[in-house]
Amino acid sequence: MTTRIRPGVAAFVGAVYLFLHVPVAVLIAFSFNASRFSAAWSGFTLDWYRHLFERDDLLRATARSLLVGVSATAIATVIGTLLALALARHRIRGRRAVEALLYAPVVTPEVVAGVSLLMLFASVGIPLGLGTIVLAHATFCLPFVVIVVLARLSGMDRSLEEAAMILGADEIATFRRVTLPQLAPGVLAAALLAFTLSIDDFVITSFVAGPGSSTLPMLVYSMVRRNVEPTVNAISAIIVVATTILIVAAERLTHASPDGRE
Amino acid sequence: MSATERPQHWSRRELLRWLGLAALGGCAGRRRPIDDHPDRTLPPLERELAIYNWSDYVAPDTIPNFEREFGVRVTYDVFESNEEMLAKLQAGARGYDLVVAGGNFIAPLVALGLVARPSWRYVPNLINLSPRFRGLPFDPGNDFTVPYQWAITGIAWRRDLLPSPPIGWALFHDSSLRGKLTQLDDMRDAIGAWLRYRRRSINSTDPAFLAEARADAIWAKANLKAYISAPVKAQLVTGDVWAAQLWNGDATQARAEQPAIEFTIPAEGSSMWLDNLVLTSRAPHPRAAHEFMNYILRPDVGAAISAATGYGTPNDAALSLLTDPVRYPSPLELERLEWAADLGRATALWDQIWTEIKAA
Amino acid sequence: MSRRGWSLAGPGVGWLVVFFVAPLALIAAFSVMPRGPYGGVEPGLTLEAYQRFLVPIYLTTLGRTVVLSLACTALCLLLGFPVAYAISRSGRWKTLLLVLVVLPLWSSFLVRTFAMIFLLRDTGLINEWLLAAGIIERPLTLLYTPGAVLAGLVYGFLPFMILPIYASLEKLDLALLEAAEALGARPVARFRRVVLPLALPGIAAGSLLVFVPALGSFLTPDLLGGAKQLMIGNLIQNQFATARNWPFGSAASLVMLTLVLAAVVAWLRLRDRAEELA
């Protein structure tokens, strides 16, 4: 139901929305700016996007980010889904402790998570590289996967499963043919979420990265620090558009109806 | 679940937990001895090489030419300060074969077991080096290092923006230039400037001297736009920054884009640096590393690097190829310059002072 | 079924123990060990890392971190509450307005921080426009100031405030407000006694979701503060990435974790009290 909102409040709210979106919009707009140094518009060009594809290091960093993202997402999604199933469907002794353990990484500052992992790898003697990045990413993605899958599980209608079991299907068959298909959109949404988190991570990655394992955010960070204009605008624009698509897809999947499959 | 099953379950998990912790403790202490006998034979040429160097410290075609000629794929990572490099290596970045380190960092690297002695018979081009850069205090036996480039710290400034040419480090105490000045985000240089300001050695370990340097640095910090190293070039070019503490080569690189940039060695004195290629102790590709060291020592390669980076070359053969070489300082200038040396146990004190300056 | 439960939960719990709990235990241990001569740690037991923290310079850094985080939370509340309220009243525009709030949340934080730099620096857009419009003669120093860091923090975390407040306001039954009006309550009183109590859980959640990440932020003060507005996050990063003082960095990490824990406990208390009142 819509009620009157005073025009003053509406204007204020509009201003806040502008505050939220204008900076990035401007950034993207200026990725097409022909001038290299000034913030004054001097003509439209796609040069900076062309430059992106000439930069070997950018392409390799993107490939690494994708590789890390897929690997970390796979680990986090599998382990996280199992954990969510355990929490939702089974009695577990020490449930409270498990929940605390699960939500603790969410509130832990990234810097602390990053340095503590670095210290772990340094002490045990694991060489830093893409592998350590994957391990770190899987760790901070895990709680988010569990949260999303749990939400999906709690919204699911169990009567279908009960019906299947009454009709004679055993647990595994029920899981495979009734539970999993219903769960799939939630798992997929969790995976997309984990992937987005992994692709964007800078702080934790910068601590545990090793030789030749610069990911895209690390490269963008050094480009931002060195004012590599406006090529960095172009790569930023691509990142924003790509993550938007991923998130919209995840949102759609989260709201897909439970019996939409099969 | 029966009562007998539960205790077993717990004790198994307990055991695993203690085993894990024991392994953690055990692994931390172990150090394999480094195989770096000078006469050892190296394996055949590998297909890959990993190098860790300062940013903007190589010519655009140095690496690609090496890759093409030797068929080796090079992973090239960069850092912005010696401390950053040491921190990464110390924390477990094992995969680098070659690292470029300032002379003052050779002692810590050796002490931490991070570097190995190269097998010099694979590096015949060593004869191209100037005798002036051999047998230096940080490596008297020339066991570990291949000199790479030398540098001077000074002030890079815009002659069209500064009201008058800077004379010395006192420039950074000028509050009329607030927000237009930067110092290097580098512990040795940022603090070293304020030690020289009071005519003290950049290698001072006296806590009283360092306390005064800290006070001077914090006073200057109010006028600084930021602490920033090589990336300040872009801001000098655009005019966001009018004067920056910077190294001579980076100043030359910036001048190529903005002719109004000058470089001055402060009257109170400053630091000199000799950067060296060193072989890491766990180098996965030792043969390729040696070939690269030999390659860098070629006259044409050394000359190309010096011309592109604006830094001084220690390579006499390369020097003869350069039409406009970076001049080695005159004896008069040398009186104001000091080689940076290892701080030894005082490193902790310096780190502390630097952290306090940054946090102030 | 407890056995089955644990075999499903085992990998997840095990992973977190190895890659989350053990690392934290490690830095807790490092925080009471002496520093090695060139960095790292040596065997031994000492409290010098924590003692070093108790000097004005680092306490100021701690104070600055807390103050900036509180200021950020307050500003986010000021800006975010009206937005949440407006969204809950917007009928068919609700989904669009919500999406516009969620979108920045998931965009790359690095890119968004760079967008701020692009606007605020001396040769950035704001100065460019002000100069072109003749309002100023020399560029304003906007970047590398505490204001820039605060702006960056608010910009980064505002959606975290809006969403929980919206979630609680959505449950507001307009009939209650109408009844209050009919009974003669003025707008301010209506707000204070009908809307606010309902929004309180959302405000508490939003405050937590903004305050905690602000406390731990690194990128914002790093890129927008010019290595001058040091927050605890930068201090910690600095100790491990450059200064190589593992004990001191670990001690600072534990101090930061304590602050975060205190904030979470305060929020839990507040939430329990709010539930009692409701």
PDB file of N, CA, C and O in Angstrom, chain A residues 121-164:
ATOM      1  N   PHE A 121      49.829 -20.793   7.115  1.00  0.00           N
ATOM      2  CA  PHE A 121      50.606 -21.323   5.998  1.00  0.00           C
ATOM      3  C   PHE A 121      52.091 -21.176   6.265  1.00  0.00           C
ATOM      4  O   PHE A 121      52.884 -22.071   5.941  1.00  0.00           O
ATOM      5  N   ALA A 122      52.491 -20.046   6.865  1.00  0.00           N
ATOM      6  CA  ALA A 122      53.909 -19.835   7.128  1.00  0.00           C
ATOM      7  C   ALA A 122      54.421 -20.826   8.162  1.00  0.00           C
ATOM      8  O   ALA A 122      55.526 -21.341   8.023  1.00  0.00           O
ATOM      9  N   SER A 123      53.636 -21.088   9.175  1.00  0.00           N
ATOM     10  CA  SER A 123      54.097 -21.983  10.241  1.00  0.00           C
ATOM     11  C   SER A 123      54.169 -23.423   9.775  1.00  0.00           C
ATOM     12  O   SER A 123      55.099 -24.149  10.112  1.00  0.00           O
ATOM     13  N   VAL A 124      53.165 -23.846   9.027  1.00  0.00           N
ATOM     14  CA  VAL A 124      53.141 -25.243   8.599  1.00  0.00           C
ATOM     15  C   VAL A 124      54.087 -25.461   7.422  1.00  0.00           C
ATOM     16  O   VAL A 124      54.487 -26.578   7.134  1.00  0.00           O
ATOM     17  N   GLY A 125      54.424 -24.363   6.738  1.00  0.00           N
ATOM     18  CA  GLY A 125      55.356 -24.487   5.637  1.00  0.00           C
ATOM     19  C   GLY A 125      54.687 -24.711   4.293  1.00  0.00           C
ATOM     20  O   GLY A 125      55.283 -25.253   3.384  1.00  0.00           O
ATOM     21  N   ILE A 126      53.433 -24.303   4.149  1.00  0.00           N
ATOM     22  CA  ILE A 126      52.756 -24.415   2.860  1.00  0.00           C
ATOM     23  C   ILE A 126      53.167 -23.225   2.008  1.00  0.00           C
ATOM     24  O   ILE A 126      52.968 -22.082   2.397  1.00  0.00           O
ATOM     25  N   PRO A 127      53.761 -23.454   0.837  1.00  0.00           N
ATOM     26  CA  PRO A 127      54.185 -22.322   0.000  1.00  0.00           C
ATOM     27  C   PRO A 127      52.973 -21.549  -0.504  1.00  0.00           C
ATOM     28  O   PRO A 127      51.935 -22.131  -0.827  1.00  0.00           O
ATOM     29  N   LEU A 128      53.140 -20.222  -0.543  1.00  0.00           N
ATOM     30  CA  LEU A 128      52.036 -19.380  -0.978  1.00  0.00           C
ATOM     31  C   LEU A 128      51.859 -19.480  -2.483  1.00  0.00           C
ATOM     32  O   LEU A 128      52.830 -19.481  -3.239  1.00  0.00           O
ATOM     33  N   GLY A 129      50.621 -19.535  -2.918  1.00  0.00           N
ATOM     34  CA  GLY A 129      50.364 -19.614  -4.347  1.00  0.00           C
ATOM     35  C   GLY A 129      48.875 -19.673  -4.597  1.00  0.00           C
ATOM     36  O   GLY A 129      48.078 -19.340  -3.725  1.00  0.00           O
ATOM     37  N   LEU A 130      48.472 -20.095  -5.785  1.00  0.00           N
ATOM     38  CA  LEU A 130      47.055 -20.170  -6.098  1.00  0.00           C
ATOM     39  C   LEU A 130      46.327 -21.116  -5.147  1.00  0.00           C
ATOM     40  O   LEU A 130      45.181 -20.885  -4.777  1.00  0.00           O
ATOM     41  N   GLY A 131      47.013 -22.183  -4.744  1.00  0.00           N
ATOM     42  CA  GLY A 131      46.388 -23.147  -3.842  1.00  0.00           C
ATOM     43  C   GLY A 131      45.979 -22.518  -2.524  1.00  0.00           C
ATOM     44  O   GLY A 131      44.870 -22.722  -2.035  1.00  0.00           O
ATOM     45  N   THR A 132      46.884 -21.724  -1.942  1.00  0.00           N
ATOM     46  CA  THR A 132      46.552 -21.092  -0.668  1.00  0.00           C
ATOM     47  C   THR A 132      45.405 -20.100  -0.845  1.00  0.00           C
ATOM     48  O   THR A 132      44.579 -19.931   0.060  1.00  0.00           O
ATOM     49  N   ILE A 133      45.349 -19.453  -2.009  1.00  0.00           N
ATOM     50  CA  ILE A 133      44.234 -18.529  -2.251  1.00  0.00           C
ATOM     51  C   ILE A 133      42.923 -19.302  -2.278  1.00  0.00           C
ATOM     52  O   ILE A 133      41.924 -18.880  -1.681  1.00  0.00           O
ATOM     53  N   VAL A 134      42.919 -20.441  -2.957  1.00  0.00           N
ATOM     54  CA  VAL A 134      41.694 -21.246  -3.027  1.00  0.00           C
ATOM     55  C   VAL A 134      41.254 -21.665  -1.624  1.00  0.00           C
ATOM     56  O   VAL A 134      40.082 -21.558  -1.269  1.00  0.00           O
ATOM     57  N   LEU A 135      42.202 -22.130  -0.812  1.00  0.00           N
ATOM     58  CA  LEU A 135      41.864 -22.542   0.551  1.00  0.00           C
ATOM     59  C   LEU A 135      41.260 -21.373   1.329  1.00  0.00           C
ATOM     60  O   LEU A 135      40.253 -21.531   2.030  1.00  0.00           O
ATOM     61  N   ALA A 136      41.858 -20.193   1.196  1.00  0.00           N
ATOM     62  CA  ALA A 136      41.353 -19.031   1.928  1.00  0.00           C
ATOM     63  C   ALA A 136      39.960 -18.646   1.457  1.00  0.00           C
ATOM     64  O   ALA A 136      39.063 -18.385   2.265  1.00  0.00           O
ATOM     65  N   HIS A 137      39.766 -18.635   0.146  1.00  0.00           N
ATOM     66  CA  HIS A 137      38.468 -18.229  -0.385  1.00  0.00           C
ATOM     67  C   HIS A 137      37.372 -19.203   0.027  1.00  0.00           C
ATOM     68  O   HIS A 137      36.274 -18.799   0.409  1.00  0.00           O
ATOM     69  N   ALA A 138      37.673 -20.498  -0.065  1.00  0.00           N
ATOM     70  CA  ALA A 138      36.665 -21.490   0.327  1.00  0.00           C
ATOM     71  C   ALA A 138      36.241 -21.250   1.776  1.00  0.00           C
ATOM     72  O   ALA A 138      35.070 -21.385   2.125  1.00  0.00           O
ATOM     73  N   THR A 139      37.203 -20.866   2.613  1.00  0.00           N
ATOM     74  CA  THR A 139      36.907 -20.652   4.027  1.00  0.00           C
ATOM     75  C   THR A 139      35.929 -19.508   4.239  1.00  0.00           C
ATOM     76  O   THR A 139      34.981 -19.646   5.014  1.00  0.00           O
ATOM     77  N   PHE A 140      36.140 -18.360   3.574  1.00  0.00           N
ATOM     78  CA  PHE A 140      35.202 -17.272   3.876  1.00  0.00           C
ATOM     79  C   PHE A 140      33.906 -17.385   3.092  1.00  0.00           C
ATOM     80  O   PHE A 140      32.916 -16.748   3.439  1.00  0.00           O
ATOM     81  N   CYS A 141      33.886 -18.216   2.044  1.00  0.00           N
ATOM     82  CA  CYS A 141      32.630 -18.410   1.318  1.00  0.00           C
ATOM     83  C   CYS A 141      31.712 -19.388   2.029  1.00  0.00           C
ATOM     84  O   CYS A 141      30.484 -19.306   1.911  1.00  0.00           O
ATOM     85  N   LEU A 142      32.296 -20.316   2.770  1.00  0.00           N
ATOM     86  CA  LEU A 142      31.530 -21.403   3.384  1.00  0.00           C
ATOM     87  C   LEU A 142      30.316 -20.930   4.185  1.00  0.00           C
ATOM     88  O   LEU A 142      29.206 -21.410   3.954  1.00  0.00           O
ATOM     89  N   PRO A 143      30.484 -19.965   5.136  1.00  0.00           N
ATOM     90  CA  PRO A 143      29.302 -19.557   5.910  1.00  0.00           C
ATOM     91  C   PRO A 143      28.176 -19.012   5.037  1.00  0.00           C
ATOM     92  O   PRO A 143      27.006 -19.259   5.311  1.00  0.00           O
ATOM     93  N   PHE A 144      28.522 -18.293   3.989  1.00  0.00           N
ATOM     94  CA  PHE A 144      27.480 -17.712   3.148  1.00  0.00           C
ATOM     95  C   PHE A 144      26.713 -18.797   2.400  1.00  0.00           C
ATOM     96  O   PHE A 144      25.492 -18.714   2.232  1.00  0.00           O
ATOM     97  N   VAL A 145      27.440 -19.826   1.955  1.00  0.00           N
ATOM     98  CA  VAL A 145      26.761 -20.941   1.291  1.00  0.00           C
ATOM     99  C   VAL A 145      25.763 -21.584   2.246  1.00  0.00           C
ATOM    100  O   VAL A 145      24.609 -21.838   1.900  1.00  0.00           O
ATOM    101  N   VAL A 146      26.219 -21.822   3.485  1.00  0.00           N
ATOM    102  CA  VAL A 146      25.337 -22.476   4.460  1.00  0.00           C
ATOM    103  C   VAL A 146      24.102 -21.629   4.711  1.00  0.00           C
ATOM    104  O   VAL A 146      22.975 -22.133   4.756  1.00  0.00           O
ATOM    105  N   ILE A 147      24.296 -20.325   4.851  1.00  0.00           N
ATOM    106  CA  ILE A 147      23.152 -19.436   5.130  1.00  0.00           C
ATOM    107  C   ILE A 147      22.132 -19.522   4.008  1.00  0.00           C
ATOM    108  O   ILE A 147      20.921 -19.665   4.255  1.00  0.00           O
ATOM    109  N   VAL A 148      22.587 -19.437   2.759  1.00  0.00           N
ATOM    110  CA  VAL A 148      21.641 -19.447   1.641  1.00  0.00           C
ATOM    111  C   VAL A 148      20.938 -20.799   1.531  1.00  0.00           C
ATOM    112  O   VAL A 148      19.717 -20.863   1.368  1.00  0.00           O
ATOM    113  N   VAL A 149      21.698 -21.889   1.631  1.00  0.00           N
ATOM    114  CA  VAL A 149      21.077 -23.209   1.485  1.00  0.00           C
ATOM    115  C   VAL A 149      20.125 -23.486   2.652  1.00  0.00           C
ATOM    116  O   VAL A 149      19.048 -24.052   2.464  1.00  0.00           O
ATOM    117  N   LEU A 150      20.504 -23.072   3.841  1.00  0.00           N
ATOM    118  CA  LEU A 150      19.619 -23.230   5.001  1.00  0.00           C
ATOM    119  C   LEU A 150      18.298 -22.510   4.779  1.00  0.00           C
ATOM    120  O   LEU A 150      17.223 -23.050   5.072  1.00  0.00           O
ATOM    121  N   ALA A 151      18.391 -21.293   4.254  1.00  0.00           N
ATOM    122  CA  ALA A 151      17.172 -20.534   3.997  1.00  0.00           C
ATOM    123  C   ALA A 151      16.280 -21.293   3.024  1.00  0.00           C
ATOM    124  O   ALA A 151      15.068 -21.384   3.196  1.00  0.00           O
ATOM    125  N   ARG A 152      16.906 -21.860   2.011  1.00  0.00           N
ATOM    126  CA  ARG A 152      16.149 -22.624   1.028  1.00  0.00           C
ATOM    127  C   ARG A 152      15.514 -23.856   1.663  1.00  0.00           C
ATOM    128  O   ARG A 152      14.360 -24.174   1.409  1.00  0.00           O
ATOM    129  N   LEU A 153      16.310 -24.549   2.470  1.00  0.00           N
ATOM    130  CA  LEU A 153      15.822 -25.774   3.108  1.00  0.00           C
ATOM    131  C   LEU A 153      14.644 -25.487   4.027  1.00  0.00           C
ATOM    132  O   LEU A 153      13.673 -26.237   4.072  1.00  0.00           O
ATOM    133  N   SER A 154      14.737 -24.385   4.783  1.00  0.00           N
ATOM    134  CA  SER A 154      13.660 -24.124   5.731  1.00  0.00           C
ATOM    135  C   SER A 154      12.379 -23.733   5.018  1.00  0.00           C
ATOM    136  O   SER A 154      11.298 -23.832   5.570  1.00  0.00           O
ATOM    137  N   GLY A 155      12.510 -23.293   3.761  1.00  0.00           N
ATOM    138  CA  GLY A 155      11.306 -22.925   3.027  1.00  0.00           C
ATOM    139  C   GLY A 155      10.723 -24.067   2.222  1.00  0.00           C
ATOM    140  O   GLY A 155       9.662 -23.938   1.597  1.00  0.00           O
ATOM    141  N   MET A 156      11.411 -25.180   2.233  1.00  0.00           N
ATOM    142  CA  MET A 156      10.959 -26.279   1.384  1.00  0.00           C
ATOM    143  C   MET A 156       9.811 -27.048   2.016  1.00  0.00           C
ATOM    144  O   MET A 156       9.755 -27.235   3.227  1.00  0.00           O
ATOM    145  N   ASP A 157       8.951 -27.557   1.173  1.00  0.00           N
ATOM    146  CA  ASP A 157       7.811 -28.336   1.623  1.00  0.00           C
ATOM    147  C   ASP A 157       8.224 -29.799   1.740  1.00  0.00           C
ATOM    148  O   ASP A 157       8.642 -30.410   0.761  1.00  0.00           O
ATOM    149  N   ARG A 158       8.144 -30.341   2.950  1.00  0.00           N
ATOM    150  CA  ARG A 158       8.619 -31.694   3.144  1.00  0.00           C
ATOM    151  C   ARG A 158       7.601 -32.755   2.762  1.00  0.00           C
ATOM    152  O   ARG A 158       7.906 -33.938   2.747  1.00  0.00           O
ATOM    153  N   SER A 159       6.394 -32.319   2.452  1.00  0.00           N
ATOM    154  CA  SER A 159       5.357 -33.327   2.199  1.00  0.00           C
ATOM    155  C   SER A 159       5.696 -34.188   0.986  1.00  0.00           C
ATOM    156  O   SER A 159       5.379 -35.367   0.931  1.00  0.00           O
ATOM    157  N   LEU A 160       6.399 -33.583  -0.015  1.00  0.00           N
ATOM    158  CA  LEU A 160       6.772 -34.370  -1.190  1.00  0.00           C
ATOM    159  C   LEU A 160       7.718 -35.498  -0.807  1.00  0.00           C
ATOM    160  O   LEU A 160       7.594 -36.635  -1.280  1.00  0.00           O
ATOM    161  N   GLU A 161       8.670 -35.149   0.068  1.00  0.00           N
ATOM    162  CA  GLU A 161       9.620 -36.173   0.491  1.00  0.00           C
ATOM    163  C   GLU A 161       8.914 -37.262   1.277  1.00  0.00           C
ATOM    164  O   GLU A 161       9.168 -38.446   1.105  1.00  0.00           O
ATOM    165  N   GLU A 162       8.032 -36.831   2.166  1.00  0.00           N
ATOM    166  CA  GLU A 162       7.312 -37.819   2.960  1.00  0.00           C
ATOM    167  C   GLU A 162       6.497 -38.732   2.059  1.00  0.00           C
ATOM    168  O   GLU A 162       6.458 -39.939   2.243  1.00  0.00           O
ATOM    169  N   ALA A 163       5.868 -38.124   1.050  1.00  0.00           N
ATOM    170  CA  ALA A 163       5.081 -38.933   0.115  1.00  0.00           C
ATOM    171  C   ALA A 163       5.969 -39.958  -0.581  1.00  0.00           C
ATOM    172  O   ALA A 163       5.613 -41.132  -0.714  1.00  0.00           O
ATOM    173  N   ALA A 164       7.134 -39.517  -1.030  1.00  0.00           N
ATOM    174  CA  ALA A 164       8.036 -40.434  -1.719  1.00  0.00           C
ATOM    175  C   ALA A 164       8.406 -41.600  -0.830  1.00  0.00           C
ATOM    176  O   ALA A 164       8.447 -42.754  -1.255  1.00  0.00           O
TER     177      ALA A 164
END
